[in-house]
XYZ file of C-alpha atoms in Angstrom:
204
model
C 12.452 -30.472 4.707
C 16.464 -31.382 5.458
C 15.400 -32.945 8.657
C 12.531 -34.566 7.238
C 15.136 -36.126 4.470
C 17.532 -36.842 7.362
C 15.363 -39.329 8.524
C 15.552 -40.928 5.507
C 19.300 -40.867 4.130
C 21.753 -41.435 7.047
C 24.538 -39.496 5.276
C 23.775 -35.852 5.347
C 23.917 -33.751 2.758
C 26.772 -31.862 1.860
C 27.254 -28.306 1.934
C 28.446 -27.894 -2.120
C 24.909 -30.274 -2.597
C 22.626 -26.954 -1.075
C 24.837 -24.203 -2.689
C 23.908 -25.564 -6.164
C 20.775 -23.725 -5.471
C 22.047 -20.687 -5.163
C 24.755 -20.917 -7.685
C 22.721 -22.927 -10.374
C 19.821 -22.200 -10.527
C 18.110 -18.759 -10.322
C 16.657 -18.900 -7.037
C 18.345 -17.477 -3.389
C 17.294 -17.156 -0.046
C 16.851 -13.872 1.933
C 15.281 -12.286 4.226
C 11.671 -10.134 2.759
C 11.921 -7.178 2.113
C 10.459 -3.736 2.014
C 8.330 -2.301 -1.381
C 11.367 -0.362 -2.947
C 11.213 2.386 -5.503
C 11.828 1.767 -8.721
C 13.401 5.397 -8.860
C 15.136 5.431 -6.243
C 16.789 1.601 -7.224
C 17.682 3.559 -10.236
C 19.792 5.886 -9.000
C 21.339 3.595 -6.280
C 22.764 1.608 -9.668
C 24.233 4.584 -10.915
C 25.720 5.741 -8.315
C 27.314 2.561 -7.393
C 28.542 2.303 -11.108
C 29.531 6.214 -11.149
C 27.291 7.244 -13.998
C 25.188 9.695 -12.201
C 25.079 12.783 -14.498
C 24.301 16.787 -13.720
C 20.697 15.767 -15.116
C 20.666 12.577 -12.734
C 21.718 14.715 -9.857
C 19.264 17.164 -10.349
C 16.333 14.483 -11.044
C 17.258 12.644 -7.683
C 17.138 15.952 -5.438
C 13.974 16.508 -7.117
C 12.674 13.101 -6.173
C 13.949 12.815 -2.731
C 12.348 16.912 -2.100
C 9.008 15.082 -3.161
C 9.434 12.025 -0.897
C 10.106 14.492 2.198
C 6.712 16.292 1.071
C 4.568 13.297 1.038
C 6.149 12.183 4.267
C 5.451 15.830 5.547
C 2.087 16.262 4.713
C 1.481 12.280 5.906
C 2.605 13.916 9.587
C 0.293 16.235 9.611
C -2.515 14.746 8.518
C -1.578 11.745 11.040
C -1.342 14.687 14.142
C -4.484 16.253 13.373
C -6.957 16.413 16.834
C -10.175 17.590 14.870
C -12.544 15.138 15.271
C -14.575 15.910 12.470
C -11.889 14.721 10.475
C -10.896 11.058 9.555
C -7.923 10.169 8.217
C -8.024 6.935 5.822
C -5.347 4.467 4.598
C -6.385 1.659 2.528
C -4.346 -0.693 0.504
C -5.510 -3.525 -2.377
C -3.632 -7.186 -0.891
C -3.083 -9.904 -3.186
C -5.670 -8.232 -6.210
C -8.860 -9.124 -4.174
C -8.508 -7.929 -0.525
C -9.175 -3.972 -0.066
C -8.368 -3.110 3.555
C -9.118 0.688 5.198
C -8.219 1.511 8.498
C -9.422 4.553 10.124
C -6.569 6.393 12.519
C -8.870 8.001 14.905
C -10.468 5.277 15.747
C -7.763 2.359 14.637
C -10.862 0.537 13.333
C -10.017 -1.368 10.187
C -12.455 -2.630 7.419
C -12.558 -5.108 4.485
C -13.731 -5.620 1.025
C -13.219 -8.984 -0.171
C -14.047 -10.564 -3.700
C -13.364 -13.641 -5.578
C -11.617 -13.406 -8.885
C -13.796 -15.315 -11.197
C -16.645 -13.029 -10.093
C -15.074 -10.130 -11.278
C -11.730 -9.028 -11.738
C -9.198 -5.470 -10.443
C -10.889 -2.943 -12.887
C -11.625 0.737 -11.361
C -15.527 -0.443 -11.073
C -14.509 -3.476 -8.938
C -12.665 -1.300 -6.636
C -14.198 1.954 -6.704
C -17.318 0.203 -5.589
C -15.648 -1.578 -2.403
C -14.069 1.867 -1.828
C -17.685 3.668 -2.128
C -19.302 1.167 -0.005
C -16.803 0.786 2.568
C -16.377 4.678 3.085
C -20.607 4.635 3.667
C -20.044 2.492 6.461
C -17.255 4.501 7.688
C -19.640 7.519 8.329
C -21.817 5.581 9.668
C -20.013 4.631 12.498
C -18.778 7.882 12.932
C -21.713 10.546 12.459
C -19.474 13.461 14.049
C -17.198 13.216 11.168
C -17.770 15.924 7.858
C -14.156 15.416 6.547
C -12.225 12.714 4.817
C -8.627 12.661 4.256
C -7.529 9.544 2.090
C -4.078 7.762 1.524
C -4.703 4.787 -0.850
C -1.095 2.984 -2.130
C 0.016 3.314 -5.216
C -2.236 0.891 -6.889
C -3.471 2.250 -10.522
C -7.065 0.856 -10.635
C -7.419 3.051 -7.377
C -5.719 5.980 -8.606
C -6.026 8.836 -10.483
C -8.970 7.886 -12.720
C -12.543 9.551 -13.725
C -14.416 6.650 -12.226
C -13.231 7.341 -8.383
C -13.447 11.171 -8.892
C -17.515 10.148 -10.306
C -17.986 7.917 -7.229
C -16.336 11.073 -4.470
C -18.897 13.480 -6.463
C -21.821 11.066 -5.590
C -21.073 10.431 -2.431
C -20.611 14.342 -1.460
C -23.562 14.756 -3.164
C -25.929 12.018 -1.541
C -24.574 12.669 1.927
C -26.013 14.963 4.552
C -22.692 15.047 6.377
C -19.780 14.631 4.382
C -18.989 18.614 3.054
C -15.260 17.626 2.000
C -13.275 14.907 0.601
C -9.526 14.760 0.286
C -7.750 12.823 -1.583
C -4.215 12.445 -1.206
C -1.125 10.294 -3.745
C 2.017 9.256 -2.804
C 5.061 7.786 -4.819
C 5.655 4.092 -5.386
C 7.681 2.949 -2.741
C 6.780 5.351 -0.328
C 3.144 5.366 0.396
C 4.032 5.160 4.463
C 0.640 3.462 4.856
C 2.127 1.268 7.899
C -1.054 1.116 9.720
C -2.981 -0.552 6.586
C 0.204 -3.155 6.915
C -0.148 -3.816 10.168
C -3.850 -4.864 9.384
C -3.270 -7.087 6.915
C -0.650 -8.793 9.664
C -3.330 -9.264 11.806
C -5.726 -10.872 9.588
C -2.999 -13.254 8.049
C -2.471 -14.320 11.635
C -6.258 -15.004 12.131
């Protein structure tokens, strides 16, 4: 846009002229970022500020023992050679994009759906879930195990609705015999594989 404008004006702008954006108005520049925790933001503050109490302390140890867990468990669940087992990361991009990938065999799928159609409740995206995880054993007919690691999303989490839809599909399945299903933290859901998909799709 500046050398677009240069073309224009033959004096250039001066510098105090572009830091009026960043001292004026409530907008910056820098570089993207990482998803951070919103716990883990908390207790940076404090700490910076000194206000970190015995109770603070003792709730960030806590915390950080829980993020080495997921991370842990994530490992071993990423090394494991049985290949009757897959292990499944899927993320929700932008509301309307649901994305699994499958580690063993790096194969990623898509649900896709328009928002006036209908919208992020649990049915919306327990059914891409349940459909896309049909077509997943499918393609793999060896496989009686799932391991899944959604993100942190709520409409995918936690609720009666997916729990209803694993029962189903257990139950209607020759060869599925397990399902597990495994939650991380906001802010560390280590799903990189799931980002890398998306990366590749946005660069379609």
């Amino acid at each position: 846009l500046y050398i677009r404008h240069g073309f224009k004006v033959l004096t250039p702008a001066k510098e105090w002229k572009y830091q009026i954006f960043t001292t004026c108005f409530n907008s910056e520049f820098y570089t993207p970022g990482k998803d951070i925790c919103d716990k883990c933001s908390a207790f940076k503050v404090l700490e910076t500020f000194r206000r970190m109490s015995n109770e603070d302390q003792q709730l960030k140890q806590n915390h950080y023992t829980e993020r080495m867990t997921f991370r842990l468990q994530r490992h071993i669940d990423t090394n494991n050679n049985d290949s009757s087992v897959l292990l499944i990361s899927f993320d929700l991009e932008n509301v309307f994009s649901l994305s699994p990938n499958v580690k063993q065999t790096k194969k990623g799928y898509n649900a896709i759906w328009i928002e006036s159609t209908p919208s992020r409740s649990s049915n919306d995206l327990v059914s891409g879930v349940n459909h896309i995880l049909k077509q997943i054993l499918i393609a793999n007919p060896m496989a009686s195990s799932l391991i899944l690691w959604p993100d942190s999303c709520i409409a995918h989490n936690r609720n009666k609705i997916l729990s209803y839809a694993f029962q189903h599909l257990l139950e209607s399945s020759t060869q599925l015999t397990n399902i597990t299903y495994r939650y991380c933290g906001p802010g560390h859901s280590n799903i990189q594989d799931v980002d890398n998909l998306y990366s590749c799709i946005e660069n379609i």
